[in-house]
mmCIF file of C-alpha atoms in Angstrom:
data_model
loop_
_atom_site.group_PDB
_atom_site.id
_atom_site.type_symbol
_atom_site.label_atom_id
_atom_site.label_comp_id
_atom_site.label_asym_id
_atom_site.label_seq_id
_atom_site.Cartn_x
_atom_site.Cartn_y
_atom_site.Cartn_z
ATOM 1 C CA MET E 103 -7.099 -4.099 36.847
ATOM 2 C CA SER E 104 -6.113 -7.610 37.963
ATOM 3 C CA ASP E 105 -9.329 -9.103 36.585
ATOM 4 C CA LEU E 106 -8.533 -7.970 33.041
ATOM 5 C CA PRO E 107 -8.015 -10.885 30.667
ATOM 6 C CA THR E 108 -4.562 -11.563 29.239
ATOM 7 C CA ALA E 109 -5.921 -10.958 25.736
ATOM 8 C CA PHE E 110 -6.606 -7.339 26.661
ATOM 9 C CA TRP E 111 -2.993 -6.764 27.698
ATOM 10 C CA VAL E 112 -1.720 -8.494 24.585
ATOM 11 C CA VAL E 113 -3.960 -6.382 22.299
ATOM 12 C CA ALA E 114 -3.147 -3.183 24.211
ATOM 13 C CA GLY E 115 0.580 -3.975 24.065
ATOM 14 C CA VAL E 116 0.480 -4.577 20.320
ATOM 15 C CA VAL E 117 -1.649 -1.477 19.661
ATOM 16 C CA LEU E 118 0.663 0.748 21.721
ATOM 17 C CA ALA E 119 3.931 -0.787 20.539
ATOM 18 C CA TYR E 120 3.202 -0.729 16.797
ATOM 19 C CA PRO E 121 3.381 3.065 16.221
ATOM 20 C CA VAL E 122 6.565 3.178 18.318
ATOM 21 C CA LEU E 123 8.068 0.368 16.266
ATOM 22 C CA CYS E 124 7.069 2.082 12.994
ATOM 23 C CA SER E 125 8.599 5.336 14.134
ATOM 24 C CA VAL E 126 11.868 3.702 15.233
ATOM 25 C CA VAL E 127 12.187 1.700 12.008
ATOM 26 C CA LEU E 128 11.451 4.801 9.897
ATOM 27 C CA ARG E 129 14.140 6.711 11.744
ATOM 28 C CA MET E 130 16.633 3.856 11.331
ATOM 29 C CA ALA E 131 15.989 3.854 7.584
ATOM 30 C CA GLU E 132 16.667 7.552 7.141
ATOM 31 C CA ASP E 133 20.156 7.079 5.668
ATOM 32 C CA THR E 134 18.790 4.555 3.179
ATOM 33 C CA ARG E 135 16.063 6.993 2.140
ATOM 34 C CA LEU E 136 18.487 9.850 1.672
ATOM 35 C CA GLU E 137 20.754 7.600 -0.389
ATOM 36 C CA LEU E 138 17.699 6.617 -2.425
ATOM 37 C CA ALA E 139 16.931 10.303 -3.002
ATOM 38 C CA ASP E 140 20.491 10.900 -4.234
ATOM 39 C CA THR E 141 20.446 7.850 -6.516
ATOM 40 C CA GLY E 142 17.002 8.840 -7.825
ATOM 41 C CA ARG E 143 18.161 12.385 -8.475
ATOM 42 C CA ALA E 144 21.152 11.076 -10.473
ATOM 43 C CA LEU E 145 18.909 8.774 -12.512
ATOM 44 C CA LEU E 146 16.453 11.598 -13.218
ATOM 45 C CA GLN E 147 19.306 13.694 -14.577
ATOM 46 C CA SER E 148 20.799 10.905 -16.647
ATOM 47 C CA PRO E 149 20.292 11.332 -20.404
ATOM 48 C CA LYS E 150 20.413 7.546 -20.831
ATOM 49 C CA VAL E 151 17.129 7.124 -18.923
ATOM 50 C CA THR E 152 13.937 7.468 -20.977
ATOM 51 C CA GLU E 153 11.082 9.781 -20.015
ATOM 52 C CA GLU E 154 8.835 6.846 -19.162
ATOM 53 C CA GLN E 155 11.472 5.390 -16.868
ATOM 54 C CA LYS E 156 11.836 8.797 -15.241
ATOM 55 C CA TYR E 157 8.117 8.807 -14.478
ATOM 56 C CA LEU E 158 8.462 5.415 -12.808
ATOM 57 C CA ILE E 159 11.480 6.629 -10.830
ATOM 58 C CA THR E 160 9.476 9.654 -9.655
ATOM 59 C CA ASP E 161 6.612 7.392 -8.625
ATOM 60 C CA MET E 162 9.023 5.181 -6.718
ATOM 61 C CA LEU E 163 10.566 8.191 -4.993
ATOM 62 C CA ALA E 164 7.079 9.148 -3.825
ATOM 63 C CA ASP E 165 6.396 5.668 -2.401
ATOM 64 C CA VAL E 166 8.908 5.648 0.387
ATOM 65 C CA PHE E 167 6.640 6.724 3.240
ATOM 66 C CA ASP E 168 3.603 4.868 2.058
ATOM 67 C CA TRP E 169 2.550 1.937 4.224
ATOM 68 C CA LYS E 170 0.162 0.792 1.493
ATOM 69 C CA PHE E 171 2.993 -0.056 -0.895
ATOM 70 C CA MET E 172 3.963 -3.296 0.854
ATOM 71 C CA ALA E 173 0.287 -4.237 1.189
ATOM 72 C CA MET E 174 -0.075 -3.928 -2.557
ATOM 73 C CA ALA E 175 3.233 -5.653 -3.184
ATOM 74 C CA SER E 176 1.918 -8.618 -1.159
ATOM 75 C CA ILE E 177 -0.874 -8.942 -3.726
ATOM 76 C CA ALA E 178 1.120 -7.978 -6.816
ATOM 77 C CA LEU E 179 4.011 -10.402 -6.151
ATOM 78 C CA PRO E 180 1.937 -13.612 -6.299
ATOM 79 C CA MET E 181 0.022 -12.224 -9.274
ATOM 80 C CA SER E 182 3.285 -11.500 -11.048
ATOM 81 C CA ILE E 183 4.494 -15.052 -10.421
ATOM 82 C CA LEU E 184 1.213 -16.770 -11.231
ATOM 83 C CA THR E 185 0.635 -14.840 -14.452
ATOM 84 C CA SER E 186 4.375 -14.837 -15.344
ATOM 85 C CA SER E 187 4.012 -11.161 -16.232
ATOM 86 C CA TYR E 188 7.579 -10.538 -15.087
ATOM 87 C CA THR E 189 8.838 -12.475 -18.085
ATOM 88 C CA ARG E 190 6.380 -10.964 -20.581
ATOM 89 C CA ASP E 191 6.047 -7.316 -19.592
ATOM 90 C CA PHE E 192 9.635 -6.181 -20.116
ATOM 91 C CA SER E 193 11.207 -5.371 -23.434
ATOM 92 C CA GLU E 194 14.917 -5.988 -24.015
ATOM 93 C CA LYS E 195 15.559 -2.268 -23.543
ATOM 94 C CA GLU E 196 13.784 -2.304 -20.181
ATOM 95 C CA LYS E 197 15.720 -5.379 -19.102
ATOM 96 C CA GLN E 198 18.981 -3.660 -19.967
ATOM 97 C CA PHE E 199 17.853 -0.688 -17.898
ATOM 98 C CA LEU E 200 16.944 -2.903 -14.932
ATOM 99 C CA TYR E 201 20.311 -4.654 -14.979
ATOM 100 C CA ARG E 202 22.289 -1.413 -14.780
ATOM 101 C CA ASP E 203 24.223 -1.183 -11.513
ATOM 102 C CA ASP E 204 22.805 2.194 -10.482
ATOM 103 C CA VAL E 205 19.260 1.026 -11.233
ATOM 104 C CA LYS E 206 19.787 -2.171 -9.256
ATOM 105 C CA LYS E 207 21.028 -0.053 -6.379
ATOM 106 C CA PHE E 208 18.008 2.234 -6.713
ATOM 107 C CA TYR E 209 15.600 -0.724 -6.580
ATOM 108 C CA ARG E 210 17.444 -2.198 -3.600
ATOM 109 C CA LEU E 211 17.278 1.082 -1.676
ATOM 110 C CA HIS E 212 13.623 1.531 -2.630
ATOM 111 C CA PHE E 213 12.859 -1.971 -1.335
ATOM 112 C CA ARG E 214 14.473 -1.211 2.015
ATOM 113 C CA SER E 215 12.744 2.155 2.270
ATOM 114 C CA VAL E 216 9.243 0.875 1.582
ATOM 115 C CA MET E 217 9.843 -2.017 3.972
ATOM 116 C CA ALA E 218 10.595 0.494 6.713
ATOM 117 C CA ALA E 219 7.356 2.351 5.998
ATOM 118 C CA SER E 220 5.208 -0.606 6.986
ATOM 119 C CA PRO E 221 6.656 -3.285 9.285
ATOM 120 C CA PHE E 222 3.341 -5.151 9.515
ATOM 121 C CA PHE E 223 2.831 -5.504 5.761
ATOM 122 C CA THR E 224 6.528 -6.277 5.324
ATOM 123 C CA VAL E 225 6.024 -9.332 7.524
ATOM 124 C CA ILE E 226 2.950 -10.281 5.457
ATOM 125 C CA PHE E 227 4.957 -9.741 2.254
ATOM 126 C CA PHE E 228 7.757 -11.993 3.461
ATOM 127 C CA ILE E 229 5.319 -14.712 4.505
ATOM 128 C CA VAL E 230 3.703 -14.574 1.045
ATOM 129 C CA ALA E 231 7.115 -14.471 -0.651
ATOM 130 C CA ALA E 232 8.433 -17.371 1.470
ATOM 131 C CA ILE E 233 5.431 -19.550 0.618
ATOM 132 C CA LEU E 234 5.681 -18.701 -3.080
ATOM 133 C CA PHE E 235 9.419 -19.119 -3.245
ATOM 134 C CA LEU E 236 9.242 -22.521 -1.583
ATOM 135 C CA PHE E 237 7.122 -23.735 -4.472
ATOM 136 C CA VAL E 238 8.279 -21.602 -7.360
ATOM 137 C CA ILE E 239 11.895 -20.611 -6.810
ATOM 138 C CA ALA E 240 13.193 -23.804 -8.393
ATOM 139 C CA PHE E 241 11.410 -22.858 -11.627
ATOM 140 C CA ILE E 242 12.165 -19.133 -11.581
ATOM 141 C CA GLY E 243 15.822 -19.090 -10.676
ATOM 142 C CA TRP E 244 17.623 -16.345 -8.769
ATOM 143 C CA SER E 245 18.494 -14.429 -11.936
ATOM 144 C CA MET E 246 14.826 -13.567 -12.399
ATOM 145 C CA ILE E 247 14.337 -12.117 -8.914
ATOM 146 C CA ASN E 248 15.336 -8.667 -10.131
ATOM 147 C CA LEU E 249 12.710 -8.732 -12.876
ATOM 148 C CA LEU E 250 10.130 -10.146 -10.490
ATOM 149 C CA TRP E 251 10.559 -7.314 -8.015
ATOM 150 C CA ALA E 252 10.602 -4.741 -10.827
ATOM 151 C CA ASP E 253 7.295 -6.133 -12.084
ATOM 152 C CA THR E 254 5.860 -6.068 -8.568
ATOM 153 C CA VAL E 255 6.895 -2.422 -8.204
ATOM 154 C CA LYS E 256 5.376 -1.594 -11.577
ATOM 155 C CA HIS E 257 2.015 -2.904 -10.413
ATOM 156 C CA ALA E 258 2.142 -1.653 -6.841
ATOM 157 C CA THR E 259 3.505 1.841 -7.303
ATOM 158 C CA PRO E 260 0.717 3.584 -9.255
ATOM 159 C CA SER E 261 -1.619 3.593 -6.320
ATOM 160 C CA ALA E 262 0.849 4.235 -3.521
ATOM 161 C CA GLY E 263 2.904 7.226 -2.558
ATOM 162 C CA SER E 264 0.306 9.929 -2.382
ATOM 163 C CA ASN E 265 1.180 11.064 1.126
ATOM 164 C CA ILE E 266 4.165 13.227 0.247
ATOM 165 C CA SER E 267 4.238 15.884 -2.409
ATOM 166 C CA LEU E 268 7.180 16.008 -4.779
ATOM 167 C CA LYS E 269 7.131 19.110 -6.917
ATOM 168 C CA ALA E 270 8.201 19.201 -10.532
ATOM 169 C CA THR E 271 11.005 21.649 -11.110
ATOM 170 C CA ASP E 272 11.126 21.630 -14.860
ATOM 171 C CA MET A 873 -11.003 6.117 -17.004
ATOM 172 C CA LEU A 874 -11.834 2.447 -17.098
ATOM 173 C CA SER A 875 -9.419 1.774 -19.921
ATOM 174 C CA GLN A 876 -6.642 3.524 -17.965
ATOM 175 C CA SER A 877 -7.523 1.364 -14.990
ATOM 176 C CA CYS A 878 -7.268 -1.776 -17.072
ATOM 177 C CA LYS A 879 -3.895 -0.717 -18.401
ATOM 178 C CA LYS A 880 -2.547 0.051 -14.952
ATOM 179 C CA TYR A 881 -3.927 -2.969 -13.129
ATOM 180 C CA PRO A 882 -4.239 -6.195 -15.028
ATOM 181 C CA ALA A 883 -7.492 -8.021 -14.376
ATOM 182 C CA ALA A 884 -5.434 -10.830 -12.907
ATOM 183 C CA THR A 885 -4.522 -8.534 -10.031
ATOM 184 C CA ILE A 886 -7.969 -7.088 -9.448
ATOM 185 C CA TRP A 887 -10.512 -9.830 -9.654
ATOM 186 C CA PRO A 888 -8.973 -12.507 -7.399
ATOM 187 C CA SER A 889 -8.599 -9.942 -4.618
ATOM 188 C CA THR A 890 -12.150 -8.741 -5.208
ATOM 189 C CA CYS A 891 -13.485 -12.266 -5.067
ATOM 190 C CA ILE A 892 -11.557 -13.100 -1.889
ATOM 191 C CA LEU A 893 -12.921 -9.999 -0.160
ATOM 192 C CA LEU A 894 -16.481 -10.572 -1.261
ATOM 193 C CA VAL A 895 -16.483 -14.273 -0.410
ATOM 194 C CA SER A 896 -14.996 -13.681 3.031
ATOM 195 C CA ASN A 897 -17.509 -10.907 3.622
ATOM 196 C CA LEU A 898 -20.402 -13.122 2.612
ATOM 197 C CA LEU A 899 -19.060 -15.879 4.862
ATOM 198 C CA THR A 900 -19.115 -13.387 7.743
ATOM 199 C CA TYR A 901 -22.731 -12.662 6.916
ATOM 200 C CA CYS A 902 -23.640 -16.353 6.787
ATOM 201 C CA ARG A 903 -21.769 -17.037 10.007
ATOM 202 C CA TYR A 904 -23.668 -14.279 11.779
ATOM 203 C CA THR A 905 -26.963 -15.542 10.397
ATOM 204 C CA CYS A 906 -26.242 -19.119 11.490
ATOM 205 C CA VAL A 907 -25.095 -18.129 14.978
ATOM 206 C CA THR A 908 -27.913 -15.722 15.756
ATOM 207 C CA GLY A 909 -30.623 -17.278 13.590
ATOM 208 C CA GLN A 910 -31.599 -13.890 12.202
ATOM 209 C CA LEU A 911 -30.630 -11.706 9.269
ATOM 210 C CA SER A 912 -28.561 -8.673 10.130
ATOM 211 C CA THR A 913 -29.496 -5.533 8.233
ATOM 212 C CA LYS A 914 -26.374 -3.805 9.495
ATOM 213 C CA ILE A 915 -24.053 -6.495 8.133
ATOM 214 C CA ALA A 916 -25.995 -6.506 4.862
ATOM 215 C CA ILE A 917 -25.427 -2.745 4.614
ATOM 216 C CA LEU A 918 -21.729 -3.274 5.346
ATOM 217 C CA ASN A 919 -21.604 -5.842 2.535
ATOM 218 C CA LEU A 920 -23.191 -3.342 0.181
ATOM 219 C CA LEU A 921 -20.697 -0.716 1.316
ATOM 220 C CA VAL A 922 -17.803 -3.093 0.564
ATOM 221 C CA LEU A 923 -19.243 -3.893 -2.853
ATOM 222 C CA GLY A 924 -19.916 -0.222 -3.583
ATOM 223 C CA GLY A 925 -16.422 0.659 -2.407
ATOM 224 C CA LEU A 926 -14.912 -1.944 -4.701
ATOM 225 C CA MET A 927 -16.802 -0.728 -7.750
ATOM 226 C CA TRP A 928 -16.091 2.915 -6.947
ATOM 227 C CA ASN A 929 -12.404 2.252 -6.438
ATOM 228 C CA PHE A 930 -12.161 0.243 -9.615
ATOM 229 C CA TRP A 931 -13.783 3.060 -11.529
ATOM 230 C CA LYS A 932 -11.478 5.593 -9.941
ATOM 231 C CA THR A 933 -8.414 3.484 -10.849
ATOM 232 C CA CYS A 934 -7.433 3.402 -7.190
ATOM 233 C CA PHE A 935 -8.379 -0.174 -6.459
ATOM 234 C CA LEU A 936 -5.183 -1.366 -4.893
ATOM 235 C CA ARG A 937 -4.736 1.771 -2.819
ATOM 236 C CA LEU A 938 -8.088 1.313 -1.159
ATOM 237 C CA VAL A 939 -8.021 -2.444 -0.747
ATOM 238 C CA THR A 940 -6.638 -1.771 2.684
ATOM 239 C CA SER A 941 -9.534 0.449 3.655
ATOM 240 C CA ILE A 942 -11.962 -2.205 2.462
ATOM 241 C CA THR A 943 -10.069 -4.778 4.458
ATOM 242 C CA GLY A 944 -10.543 -2.422 7.388
ATOM 243 C CA LEU A 945 -14.274 -2.511 6.753
ATOM 244 C CA GLN A 946 -14.005 -6.272 6.541
ATOM 245 C CA ALA A 947 -12.303 -6.377 9.898
ATOM 246 C CA PHE A 948 -15.018 -4.127 11.272
ATOM 247 C CA SER A 949 -17.587 -6.498 9.886
ATOM 248 C CA TRP A 950 -15.918 -9.407 11.663
ATOM 249 C CA LEU A 951 -15.783 -7.369 14.829
ATOM 250 C CA PHE A 952 -19.455 -6.607 14.453
ATOM 251 C CA GLY A 953 -20.287 -10.221 15.255
ATOM 252 C CA PHE A 954 -18.711 -9.694 18.666
ATOM 253 C CA PHE A 955 -20.038 -6.204 19.147
ATOM 254 C CA ASP A 956 -22.133 -7.023 22.224
ATOM 255 C CA GLU A 957 -19.206 -8.711 23.971
ATOM 256 C CA VAL A 958 -16.904 -5.801 23.172
ATOM 257 C CA SER A 959 -19.346 -3.153 24.367
ATOM 258 C CA ALA A 960 -20.003 -5.148 27.570
ATOM 259 C CA PHE A 961 -16.236 -5.376 28.128
ATOM 260 C CA VAL A 962 -15.833 -1.615 27.643
ATOM 261 C CA ARG A 963 -18.660 -0.905 30.088
ATOM 262 C CA VAL A 964 -17.045 -3.091 32.768
ATOM 263 C CA HIS A 965 -13.450 -1.967 32.170
ATOM 264 C CA THR A 966 -13.974 1.627 31.072
ATOM 265 C CA LEU A 967 -10.912 3.086 32.816
ATOM 266 C CA PRO A 968 -8.209 0.776 31.370
ATOM 267 C CA VAL A 969 -9.749 0.930 27.875
ATOM 268 C CA VAL A 970 -9.938 4.733 27.895
ATOM 269 C CA SER A 971 -6.372 4.908 29.290
ATOM 270 C CA VAL A 972 -5.079 2.715 26.471
ATOM 271 C CA VAL A 973 -6.894 4.863 23.875
ATOM 272 C CA ILE A 974 -5.455 8.097 25.336
ATOM 273 C CA ILE A 975 -1.917 6.646 25.486
ATOM 274 C CA TYR A 976 -2.340 5.380 21.925
ATOM 275 C CA LEU A 977 -3.408 8.828 20.684
ATOM 276 C CA PHE A 978 -0.429 10.406 22.433
ATOM 277 C CA ILE A 979 2.005 7.880 20.901
ATOM 278 C CA GLU A 980 0.398 8.389 17.480
ATOM 279 C CA TYR A 981 0.837 12.132 17.817
ATOM 280 C CA VAL A 982 4.533 11.797 18.720
ATOM 281 C CA ALA A 983 5.062 9.278 15.898
ATOM 282 C CA TYR A 984 3.241 11.538 13.433
ATOM 283 C CA ASP A 985 5.416 14.474 14.405
ATOM 284 C CA SER A 986 8.588 12.416 14.026
ATOM 285 C CA THR A 987 7.465 11.075 10.627
ATOM 286 C CA LYS A 988 6.651 14.592 9.474
ATOM 287 C CA ARG A 989 10.212 15.694 10.237
ATOM 288 C CA LEU A 990 11.628 12.681 8.387
ATOM 289 C CA LYS A 991 9.429 13.460 5.374
ATOM 290 C CA ARG A 992 10.612 17.043 5.394
ATOM 291 C CA SER A 993 14.281 16.043 5.375
ATOM 292 C CA TYR A 994 13.597 13.581 2.529
ATOM 293 C CA THR A 995 11.718 16.100 0.367
ATOM 294 C CA ASN A 996 14.412 18.695 1.091
ATOM 295 C CA ARG A 997 16.998 16.247 -0.215
ATOM 296 C CA LEU A 998 15.018 15.935 -3.430
ATOM 297 C CA LYS A 999 14.666 19.672 -3.927
ATOM 298 C CA GLY A 1000 16.011 20.697 -7.309
ATOM 299 C CA ALA A 1001 15.795 17.180 -8.726
ATOM 300 C CA SER A 1002 14.068 17.026 -12.085
ATOM 301 C CA ILE A 1003 10.959 15.362 -10.715
ATOM 302 C CA ARG A 1004 8.407 14.378 -13.354
ATOM 303 C CA ASN A 1005 4.744 15.024 -12.805
ATOM 304 C CA LEU A 1006 3.536 11.985 -10.982
ATOM 305 C CA HIS A 1007 1.636 9.363 -12.926
ATOM 306 C CA LYS A 1008 -0.835 9.303 -10.106
ATOM 307 C CA ASP A 1009 -1.616 12.955 -10.520
ATOM 308 C CA ALA A 1010 -1.854 12.547 -14.263
ATOM 309 C CA LEU A 1011 -4.354 9.748 -13.757
ATOM 310 C CA ARG A 1012 -6.433 11.865 -11.431
ATOM 311 C CA ILE A 1013 -6.884 14.610 -14.002
ATOM 312 C CA ARG A 1014 -10.336 14.305 -15.520
ATOM 313 C CA PRO A 1015 -11.070 15.469 -19.031
ATOM 314 C CA PRO A 1016 -12.871 18.804 -18.941
ATOM 315 C CA THR A 1017 -16.600 18.270 -19.018
ATOM 316 C CA LEU A 1018 -18.705 20.202 -21.420
ATOM 317 C CA ARG A 1019 -20.884 22.702 -19.622
ATOM 318 C CA ARG A 1020 -24.495 23.134 -20.612
ATOM 319 C CA SER A 1021 -23.767 26.689 -21.797
ATOM 320 C CA ASP A 1022 -20.888 25.447 -24.017
ATOM 321 C CA LYS A 1023 -23.131 23.036 -25.855
ATOM 322 C CA LYS A 1024 -25.262 25.855 -27.212
#
């Protein structure tokens, strides 16, 4: 055992520690997820939310355990900034919806929940975001961050979230 | 199908990622060829698999979901260059490697069980909510194909 290289112990340590870390982080985020479920349920019942928005909310509710979401967000975020789609893709009505307090809360809780589902890709996402923000934040401004994340979600969510089944009740 | 894919994922999101994957994969191939001085059929097949996977995923509108699996293939391809060293290492240190794999499987099992319980409590919380049919499921539905007998 003593002749094993240090690299082996490092790799073994990382490989063994990662599932434990994921499990602990998922457990720690349980309250956030349940709050997200409650907020999502309220939004789905709200008559002020359009059908299309309700589909997106359902998709987002299905994302919370999906480790792929943050991987996709790491690609979608720079694309959203580089193509400026976050300024183009939203109508005034959608912007009003995104700036509602309950919707902001829903997005915030969703962000925390999907972060907990994949610690590794969350780190990658933050590295990408940090690099981008260093160069671009001065031009975007903090007020646009909400739209930017909403656009990222819009692009990342369609292909995530398939590992839990939410059943339609109506 | 393709038009749905284009609506869901703007080309700006798809093609740069595709190009990065393909270029890095080809670089792996070139690196292997330069180091060993011979062409590797296995790596060429892996390249074809990556390319095929990309086209298939694009067609199936699941590109972004499966980028990670392709990246896994990519990682495997990189690993392939060091395959001899890795297999020699495993032969020499069989016991510690097997121990780590068994411990890993055990931890994965415990983590899977814990995650399953968390998922159950989450889906229970959402019971009764007016969930819409998921977009993803809607996208997966194929139009009914005309059977040969129907054409007549």
